[in-house]
Every structure is written in C-alpha cells, then in structure tokens.
C-alpha cells in the first residue's frame, strides 16, 4: 500500500512540475486531489486494509494530500508570476516611438465662403431659404420676367431636362418661391448650386450662387449699396468700397453690376484688376415691378432689391485662385491650403 502511495506522490509531483500554465496545473491538481482524483481514490481502498492499520493509513494519506496541496500552491504562484511577466512583456508600449500623425480635414473653400456670407448676412437679419436644383421654366425664367421668346434666355446656356423642367441657371428662382409663400417684410438669403453649359478657366457647368432679396416699404438703391459696402468690408478688407455700374437683368429695374475696389492693390491698379482698381463681383438691382406682381405683391406699396453672386468667384478673388476647376478636382494639395 505504502508503495502505491509513493507512486501516486511521485507521479503527481512530476506532472505538477511539468505543467506550463495555470490551467494545466489546475488540471493536474484535479487529477490527483479532486473528488475523483487519484489521492482521493487511495482512501477508497481503506476497506482492503486491516482494521487496526486503518487510522495510520488514513493519517498517511492526509499527510500526503497536505504535502501535495502545498506543492500545488507553491507552483501555482510561480506559474502565475511567469504568466503575468509574459503578459506585461507582450503588452509593453514603447513610449519613445514617434506618434502616428493624424491629419484633420479642412472645410472646402466654397463651404467656407458660403458660411462666411451666411454669417455676415444673418447678422443683418437675413434668413436662409433653399430652393430646388431642378426647376420649372416658370420659376427660373417666366416669373422672373423672362418669357419664352425673351432674348435674355439666351444669356444663360440652360441644361433642359424636359420641355418644362431644367437645371436652374440662377438662384433667383428662389426669389419667386419665397415671395409666393411669404409677404413683406422679406430678407432672404438663398445659397445653392446652379448649372450652365459653360466651361473655361472662370466658368464651370456647375457652380454656386448666393442670392439675396429684400422687399419692404421704401426700399431704395441706397439700401442696396449700403449693404453691399458692409459685405465688401467684411469679406475683402476694412477699406473696401463698392461701385455700381448700369447693367441689365430682366427681373431687376434698374439693374447694376457691382464692382469692389481691388483688395490686392487697394484700388491703384494691378494685374488682378487689369489696371482698373475695380473687380466685378455680382449682379443686382431693384426688383422689377412685374416680378412683384407675379408673386401677388403690390409694387406701388412695396419695393425691393436683389443681388446674386458667384461663390466660387468670391473665393477666387479672396484666396487668389486662378482656375475654377480646382474647386471640383479635390486635389488634397489644394484643399490643404485651407486648413486652419
Ligand atoms: N441671377 C443673376 C445671374 O445669375 C444675378 C442677379 C441676381 C442679378 C439678382 C440681379 C439680381 O446672373
């Protein structure tokens, strides 16, 4: 019997020393000390032993169990230490490694100018209204005092979708949509994409406009110029001035072309302003009485002004961008220029 015990102890010690992980060690422990383990099994042989030898045998087996338990807890500690060290090594972080560079994106220049304009004009009480990009002829032309046979339709090379529907050529279409719904006083700002079959260094088939419309009692051309001066000072420079030149749009009367004093040379004349000291930035005018009538607004009681500017054009002037295609190429080297 004693031999048997020695064999079990030897076997247990050998297997326990060989266990490489705490899981393996636990399994060895269960194999010997568990409820169905080999040491426990020794006690089940009690019956085969003479009655007087039983107490001594029981004591012996218990001593062996205690010794093995001690061995297991010693090994357990060792294995755990080893495992912890291995884990720490694996998770080690070299704080001296150079960090990975995180590049943040930047707002597109068109988005920047658009937000800047909205901020400036909302400070003057304008509300933003956005019309649809696919328009009917009525909103894009007819209601804007441009009937079908009107020569001004040829001023803009329109993309037609059907006989009736087209890609809007101007955000002015939004003026009608708003005035049909809202009566004066009106102060509207309408940003959006517009489309024209046109393509060169300063024209693109799709570009953005910002439309402005003010309708109230006693609105005059002076109100328009005062507001445009404020816009030019905020967008270009503190000393910017505007000048109005006579022009023609079917939906405004009188109509004007608005120039801003050249911010590059301060008005002295340079290559940017082609020596004139002025740069054309937008079209504007007093809302034509037919347009007000078309929207059910009495032109004898109310008057208004409207303006429309190309957002890309403002961005090109402000940032010195020389080709309109740069806005849609999405070359990161170009976009990076606008990081804050
Ligand atoms: N819609 C005109 C254009 O696209 C600009 C404009 C807007 C002119 C409002 C006068 C008043 O050229």
Short mmCIF file of C-alpha atoms and ligand atoms in Angstrom, two decimals:
data_model
loop_
_atom_site.label_atom_id
_atom_site.label_comp_id
_atom_site.label_asym_id
_atom_site.label_seq_id
_atom_site.Cartn_x
_atom_site.Cartn_y
_atom_site.Cartn_z
CA UNK A 1 0.00 0.00 0.00
CA UNK A 2 2.79 2.35 1.01
CA UNK A 3 4.38 1.71 -2.35
CA UNK A 4 1.18 2.67 -4.02
CA UNK A 5 1.11 5.97 -2.12
CA UNK A 6 4.72 6.76 -3.03
CA UNK A 7 3.98 6.09 -6.68
CA UNK A 8 0.99 8.47 -6.68
CA UNK A 9 3.01 11.18 -4.90
CA UNK A 10 5.88 10.84 -7.35
CA UNK A 11 3.56 10.89 -10.32
CA UNK A 12 1.73 13.97 -9.00
CA UNK A 13 4.95 15.89 -8.31
CA UNK A 14 6.34 15.08 -11.73
CA UNK A 15 3.21 16.15 -13.61
CA UNK A 16 2.79 19.27 -11.49
CA UNK A 17 6.37 20.41 -12.15
CA UNK A 18 5.79 19.85 -15.87
CA UNK A 19 2.62 21.97 -16.05
CA UNK A 20 3.34 25.09 -18.11
CA UNK A 21 0.20 27.14 -17.46
CA UNK A 22 -2.11 27.73 -14.53
CA UNK A 23 -4.83 25.94 -16.47
CA UNK A 24 -2.64 22.85 -16.98
CA UNK A 25 -1.58 22.95 -13.34
CA UNK A 26 -5.22 23.11 -12.24
CA UNK A 27 -5.98 20.05 -14.34
CA UNK A 28 -3.12 18.10 -12.72
CA UNK A 29 -4.36 19.19 -9.31
CA UNK A 30 -7.86 17.89 -10.08
CA UNK A 31 -6.40 14.65 -11.45
CA UNK A 32 -4.85 13.92 -8.03
CA UNK A 33 -6.71 15.91 -5.38
CA UNK A 34 -10.13 16.32 -7.00
CA UNK A 35 -13.21 14.42 -5.90
CA UNK A 36 -12.46 11.64 -8.34
CA UNK A 37 -8.69 12.17 -8.14
CA UNK A 38 -6.02 9.54 -7.52
CA UNK A 39 -5.25 10.56 -3.91
CA UNK A 40 -8.93 10.53 -3.06
CA UNK A 41 -9.11 7.09 -4.66
CA UNK A 42 -6.46 5.80 -2.24
CA UNK A 43 -8.89 6.33 0.65
CA UNK A 44 -11.47 4.24 -1.14
CA UNK A 45 -9.12 1.29 -0.74
CA UNK A 46 -9.49 1.58 3.05
CA UNK A 47 -11.70 -1.49 3.19
CA UNK A 48 -8.93 -3.74 1.94
CA UNK A 49 -6.75 -2.76 4.91
CA UNK A 50 -6.77 -4.43 8.27
CA UNK A 51 -8.95 -2.53 10.75
CA UNK A 52 -6.07 -1.69 13.12
CA UNK A 53 -3.92 -0.32 10.33
CA UNK A 54 -6.71 1.97 9.04
CA UNK A 55 -6.11 5.04 11.29
CA UNK A 56 -2.39 5.11 10.45
CA UNK A 57 -3.20 4.69 6.76
CA UNK A 58 -5.77 7.49 6.87
CA UNK A 59 -3.28 9.80 8.56
CA UNK A 60 -0.64 8.95 5.98
CA UNK A 61 -2.94 9.71 3.05
CA UNK A 62 -4.00 13.02 4.64
CA UNK A 63 -0.39 13.99 5.19
CA UNK A 64 0.32 13.22 1.56
CA UNK A 65 -2.69 15.31 0.50
CA UNK A 66 -1.46 18.25 2.58
CA UNK A 67 2.03 17.97 1.15
CA UNK A 68 0.69 17.91 -2.39
CA UNK A 69 -1.60 20.86 -1.70
CA UNK A 70 1.40 22.85 -0.53
CA UNK A 71 3.31 21.84 -3.64
CA UNK A 72 0.45 22.92 -5.89
CA UNK A 73 0.05 26.30 -4.25
CA UNK A 74 3.77 26.95 -4.49
CA UNK A 75 3.77 26.02 -8.18
CA UNK A 76 0.58 27.99 -8.77
CA UNK A 77 2.25 31.13 -7.52
CA UNK A 78 5.27 30.53 -9.73
CA UNK A 79 3.18 29.88 -12.84
CA UNK A 80 1.07 32.98 -12.20
CA UNK A 81 4.15 35.14 -11.82
CA UNK A 82 5.52 33.76 -15.06
CA UNK A 83 2.25 34.36 -16.85
CA UNK A 84 2.00 37.92 -15.58
CA UNK A 85 5.54 38.69 -16.69
CA UNK A 86 4.78 37.26 -20.14
CA UNK A 87 1.64 39.36 -20.42
CA UNK A 88 3.39 42.54 -19.37
CA UNK A 89 6.09 41.87 -21.90
CA UNK A 90 3.55 41.32 -24.64
CA UNK A 91 1.65 44.49 -23.81
CA UNK A 92 4.74 46.58 -23.45
CA UNK A 93 4.45 50.02 -25.09
CA UNK A 94 7.49 51.84 -26.32
CA UNK A 95 6.70 55.39 -25.28
CA UNK A 96 9.73 56.67 -27.15
CA UNK A 97 8.31 55.65 -30.58
CA UNK A 98 7.30 58.66 -32.67
CA UNK A 99 3.49 59.12 -32.73
CA UNK A 100 1.33 58.43 -35.78
CA UNK A 101 0.38 61.71 -37.46
CA UNK A 102 -3.38 62.39 -37.51
CA UNK A 103 -4.31 64.70 -40.38
CA UNK A 104 -7.51 66.67 -39.90
CA UNK A 105 -9.58 67.68 -42.92
CA UNK A 106 -10.38 71.27 -43.78
CA UNK A 107 -13.55 72.96 -44.96
CA UNK A 108 -13.80 73.31 -48.73
CA UNK A 109 -13.27 76.95 -49.81
CA UNK A 110 -16.81 77.08 -51.26
CA UNK A 111 -18.22 75.92 -47.92
CA UNK A 112 -16.06 78.46 -46.12
CA UNK A 113 -17.23 81.41 -48.21
CA UNK A 114 -20.82 80.21 -48.09
CA UNK A 115 -20.75 80.04 -44.26
CA UNK A 116 -18.97 83.37 -44.07
CA UNK A 117 -21.65 85.01 -46.23
CA UNK A 118 -24.46 83.43 -44.24
CA UNK A 119 -22.87 84.72 -41.06
CA UNK A 120 -22.46 88.26 -42.40
CA UNK A 121 -25.98 88.49 -43.81
CA UNK A 122 -27.74 86.77 -40.95
CA UNK A 123 -26.12 89.45 -38.79
CA UNK A 124 -28.14 91.92 -40.89
CA UNK A 125 -31.35 89.96 -40.33
CA UNK A 126 -31.42 87.74 -43.45
CA UNK A 127 -32.99 84.28 -43.31
CA UNK A 128 -31.71 81.33 -45.35
CA UNK A 129 -34.10 79.77 -47.87
CA UNK A 130 -33.09 76.99 -50.24
CA UNK A 131 -34.96 76.26 -53.48
CA UNK A 132 -34.73 73.10 -55.63
CA UNK A 133 -31.91 72.47 -58.13
CA UNK A 134 -34.34 71.08 -60.71
CA UNK A 135 -36.69 73.91 -61.56
CA UNK A 136 -39.54 74.56 -63.92
CA UNK A 137 -39.19 77.16 -66.64
CA UNK A 138 -41.73 79.21 -64.78
CA UNK A 139 -39.60 79.80 -61.67
CA UNK A 140 -36.27 80.01 -63.46
CA UNK A 141 -37.45 82.34 -66.25
CA UNK A 142 -41.09 83.22 -66.78
CA UNK A 143 -41.94 84.54 -63.31
CA UNK A 144 -38.60 86.36 -63.34
CA UNK A 145 -39.95 88.49 -66.18
CA UNK A 146 -38.20 86.40 -68.83
CA UNK A 147 -40.89 84.97 -71.18
CA UNK A 148 -40.09 82.19 -73.66
CA UNK A 149 -39.20 84.44 -76.59
CA UNK A 150 -37.22 86.86 -74.44
CA UNK A 151 -33.67 87.31 -75.72
CA UNK A 152 -32.35 87.17 -72.15
CA UNK A 153 -32.96 83.39 -72.10
CA UNK A 154 -30.07 83.13 -74.49
CA UNK A 155 -27.82 84.87 -71.90
CA UNK A 156 -27.68 81.63 -69.97
CA UNK A 157 -26.99 78.32 -71.65
CA UNK A 158 -29.57 76.18 -69.98
CA UNK A 159 -29.49 72.42 -69.43
CA UNK A 160 -33.04 71.30 -70.19
CA UNK A 161 -34.39 68.04 -68.73
CA UNK A 162 -37.76 68.17 -70.49
CA UNK A 163 -39.59 70.98 -72.30
CA UNK A 164 -40.76 72.21 -68.95
CA UNK A 165 -38.04 71.27 -66.48
CA UNK A 166 -34.41 72.34 -66.34
CA UNK A 167 -31.40 72.57 -64.04
CA UNK A 168 -31.75 76.01 -62.52
CA UNK A 169 -29.37 78.53 -64.07
CA UNK A 170 -29.68 81.00 -61.18
CA UNK A 171 -30.70 81.01 -57.53
CA UNK A 172 -33.03 83.91 -58.45
CA UNK A 173 -35.66 81.19 -58.96
CA UNK A 174 -35.79 81.02 -55.15
CA UNK A 175 -36.98 84.66 -55.00
CA UNK A 176 -40.27 83.64 -56.63
CA UNK A 177 -40.70 80.53 -54.47
CA UNK A 178 -40.24 82.60 -51.34
CA UNK A 179 -42.40 85.58 -52.38
CA UNK A 180 -45.25 83.22 -53.32
CA UNK A 181 -45.23 81.97 -49.72
CA UNK A 182 -44.17 84.96 -47.68
CA UNK A 183 -45.29 88.56 -47.83
CA UNK A 184 -43.07 91.57 -46.97
CA UNK A 185 -41.07 92.42 -44.99
CA UNK A 186 -38.69 89.91 -46.62
CA UNK A 187 -34.95 89.49 -46.09
CA UNK A 188 -33.88 86.29 -47.76
CA UNK A 189 -30.53 84.70 -48.45
CA UNK A 190 -30.52 81.73 -50.82
CA UNK A 191 -27.35 79.71 -51.41
CA UNK A 192 -27.15 76.82 -53.86
CA UNK A 193 -25.79 75.06 -56.92
CA UNK A 194 -26.60 76.40 -60.36
CA UNK A 195 -25.90 74.91 -63.80
CA UNK A 196 -24.94 76.40 -67.16
CA UNK A 197 -23.42 74.90 -70.29
CA UNK A 198 -20.25 76.93 -69.92
CA UNK A 199 -16.66 75.81 -69.36
CA UNK A 200 -13.40 77.77 -69.17
CA UNK A 201 -10.90 79.00 -66.54
CA UNK A 202 -13.53 81.06 -64.73
CA UNK A 203 -16.75 79.24 -65.72
CA UNK A 204 -17.85 75.75 -64.83
CA UNK A 205 -21.04 73.85 -65.77
CA UNK A 206 -21.90 73.68 -62.06
CA UNK A 207 -21.12 76.44 -59.62
CA UNK A 208 -22.61 78.05 -56.53
CA UNK A 209 -24.51 81.26 -56.12
CA UNK A 210 -25.69 83.28 -53.17
CA UNK A 211 -28.89 85.15 -53.78
CA UNK A 212 -30.17 87.98 -51.63
CA UNK A 213 -33.62 89.54 -51.63
CA UNK A 214 -35.05 92.37 -49.57
CA UNK A 215 -38.64 93.55 -50.00
CA UNK A 216 -40.31 96.11 -47.78
CA UNK A 217 -41.78 99.61 -47.86
CA UNK A 218 -39.43 102.38 -49.06
CA UNK A 219 -36.51 100.17 -50.09
CA UNK A 220 -34.12 102.05 -52.40
CA UNK A 221 -30.92 101.52 -54.34
CA UNK A 222 -29.08 103.30 -51.49
CA UNK A 223 -30.09 100.49 -49.14
CA UNK A 224 -28.58 98.04 -51.60
CA UNK A 225 -25.29 99.87 -51.86
CA UNK A 226 -25.01 100.43 -48.10
CA UNK A 227 -25.48 96.74 -47.51
CA UNK A 228 -23.03 95.78 -50.26
CA UNK A 229 -20.37 98.09 -48.76
CA UNK A 230 -20.77 96.29 -45.47
CA UNK A 231 -20.47 92.93 -47.25
CA UNK A 232 -17.28 94.03 -49.10
CA UNK A 233 -15.66 95.31 -45.90
CA UNK A 234 -16.37 92.06 -44.09
CA UNK A 235 -15.37 89.68 -46.91
CA UNK A 236 -12.45 91.53 -48.51
CA UNK A 237 -10.93 94.28 -46.39
CA UNK A 238 -11.85 97.04 -43.95
CA UNK A 239 -11.15 99.66 -46.59
CA UNK A 240 -13.08 98.00 -49.47
CA UNK A 241 -15.60 100.11 -51.34
CA UNK A 242 -18.20 99.23 -53.96
CA UNK A 243 -19.31 100.95 -57.15
CA UNK A 244 -22.43 100.32 -59.19
CA UNK A 245 -22.43 100.23 -62.99
CA UNK A 246 -25.62 100.16 -65.08
CA UNK A 247 -26.46 96.73 -66.39
CA UNK A 248 -29.43 94.65 -67.46
CA UNK A 249 -31.34 91.77 -65.91
CA UNK A 250 -34.98 91.13 -66.83
CA UNK A 251 -36.01 90.76 -63.19
CA UNK A 252 -34.48 93.98 -61.88
CA UNK A 253 -35.01 97.59 -62.90
CA UNK A 254 -32.71 99.41 -62.71
CA UNK A 255 -30.06 96.69 -62.84
CA UNK A 256 -26.46 97.08 -61.79
CA UNK A 257 -23.16 95.29 -61.97
CA UNK A 258 -21.34 95.67 -58.65
CA UNK A 259 -17.57 96.19 -58.50
CA UNK A 260 -15.45 96.03 -55.34
CA UNK A 261 -12.25 98.05 -55.04
CA UNK A 262 -9.32 95.73 -55.66
CA UNK A 263 -8.05 94.42 -52.33
CA UNK A 264 -4.73 93.34 -53.89
CA UNK A 265 -3.63 96.87 -54.87
CA UNK A 266 -6.02 98.98 -52.79
CA UNK A 267 -7.55 100.45 -55.96
CA UNK A 268 -4.31 101.70 -57.56
CA UNK A 269 -4.48 99.21 -60.40
CA UNK A 270 -2.67 95.85 -60.73
CA UNK A 271 -2.71 92.69 -62.82
CA UNK A 272 -5.59 91.19 -60.82
CA UNK A 273 -7.91 94.15 -61.56
CA UNK A 274 -6.35 94.65 -65.01
CA UNK A 275 -5.21 98.11 -64.04
CA UNK A 276 -8.71 99.41 -63.30
CA UNK A 277 -8.62 99.26 -59.48
CA UNK A 278 -12.05 97.54 -59.52
CA UNK A 279 -13.23 93.95 -59.67
CA UNK A 280 -16.71 92.88 -60.76
CA UNK A 281 -18.25 90.67 -58.09
CA UNK A 282 -22.00 90.45 -58.54
CA UNK A 283 -25.20 91.42 -60.28
CA UNK A 284 -28.01 93.25 -58.53
CA UNK A 285 -30.85 95.70 -58.91
CA UNK A 286 -34.25 96.87 -57.74
CA UNK A 287 -36.80 94.07 -58.04
CA UNK A 288 -38.77 94.62 -61.27
CA UNK A 289 -42.41 95.50 -60.55
CA UNK A 290 -43.59 92.68 -62.83
CA UNK A 291 -41.78 90.19 -60.62
CA UNK A 292 -43.52 91.55 -57.50
CA UNK A 293 -46.86 91.42 -59.34
CA UNK A 294 -46.22 87.81 -60.41
CA UNK A 295 -45.97 86.95 -56.73
CA UNK A 296 -49.04 88.89 -55.63
CA UNK A 297 -47.11 91.75 -54.03
CA UNK A 298 -48.31 95.29 -54.79
CA UNK A 299 -45.40 97.18 -56.42
CA UNK A 300 -46.96 100.53 -55.53
CA UNK A 301 -46.78 99.67 -51.87
CA UNK A 302 -43.57 97.66 -51.73
CA UNK A 303 -40.19 97.82 -53.38
CA UNK A 304 -37.13 95.67 -53.04
CA UNK A 305 -33.64 94.88 -54.17
CA UNK A 306 -31.99 91.62 -55.13
CA UNK A 307 -28.45 90.52 -55.70
CA UNK A 308 -26.75 87.35 -56.88
CA UNK A 309 -23.08 86.47 -56.54
CA UNK A 310 -20.96 83.52 -57.60
CA UNK A 311 -19.46 81.88 -54.52
CA UNK A 312 -16.52 80.42 -56.47
CA UNK A 313 -15.83 83.89 -57.88
CA UNK A 314 -15.68 85.40 -54.39
CA UNK A 315 -13.38 82.57 -53.25
CA UNK A 316 -11.14 83.01 -56.33
CA UNK A 317 -10.77 86.74 -55.61
CA UNK A 318 -10.29 86.34 -51.89
CA UNK A 319 -7.79 83.46 -52.00
CA UNK A 320 -6.14 84.23 -55.36
CA UNK A 321 -7.32 81.00 -57.04
CA UNK A 322 -6.78 81.16 -60.80
CA UNK A 323 -8.79 78.24 -62.17
CA UNK A 324 -12.37 77.32 -61.28
CA UNK A 325 -11.72 73.61 -61.88
CA UNK A 326 -9.53 73.48 -58.76
CA UNK A 327 -12.75 73.56 -56.71
CA UNK A 328 -14.00 70.26 -58.06
CA UNK A 329 -10.74 68.36 -58.65
CA UNK A 330 -10.42 67.68 -54.92
CA UNK A 331 -6.64 67.60 -55.04
CA UNK A 332 -5.56 67.36 -51.39
CA UNK A 333 -2.67 69.75 -52.02
CA UNK A 334 -5.22 72.41 -52.92
CA UNK A 335 -7.64 71.56 -50.11
CA UNK A 336 -4.79 71.56 -47.58
CA UNK A 337 -4.26 75.26 -48.27
CA UNK A 338 -7.49 75.91 -46.42
CA UNK A 339 -6.57 74.18 -43.16
CA UNK A 340 -6.97 76.47 -40.17
N1 LIG B 1 -29.36 85.89 -61.38
C1 LIG B 1 -28.36 86.77 -61.91
C2 LIG B 1 -27.27 85.92 -62.57
O1 LIG B 1 -27.21 84.76 -62.32
C3 LIG B 1 -27.74 87.62 -60.82
C4 LIG B 1 -28.72 88.57 -60.22
C5 LIG B 1 -29.43 88.21 -59.09
C6 LIG B 1 -28.92 89.85 -60.78
C7 LIG B 1 -30.32 89.10 -58.53
C8 LIG B 1 -29.80 90.71 -60.23
C9 LIG B 1 -30.49 90.35 -59.09
O2 LIG B 1 -26.51 86.41 -63.36
#
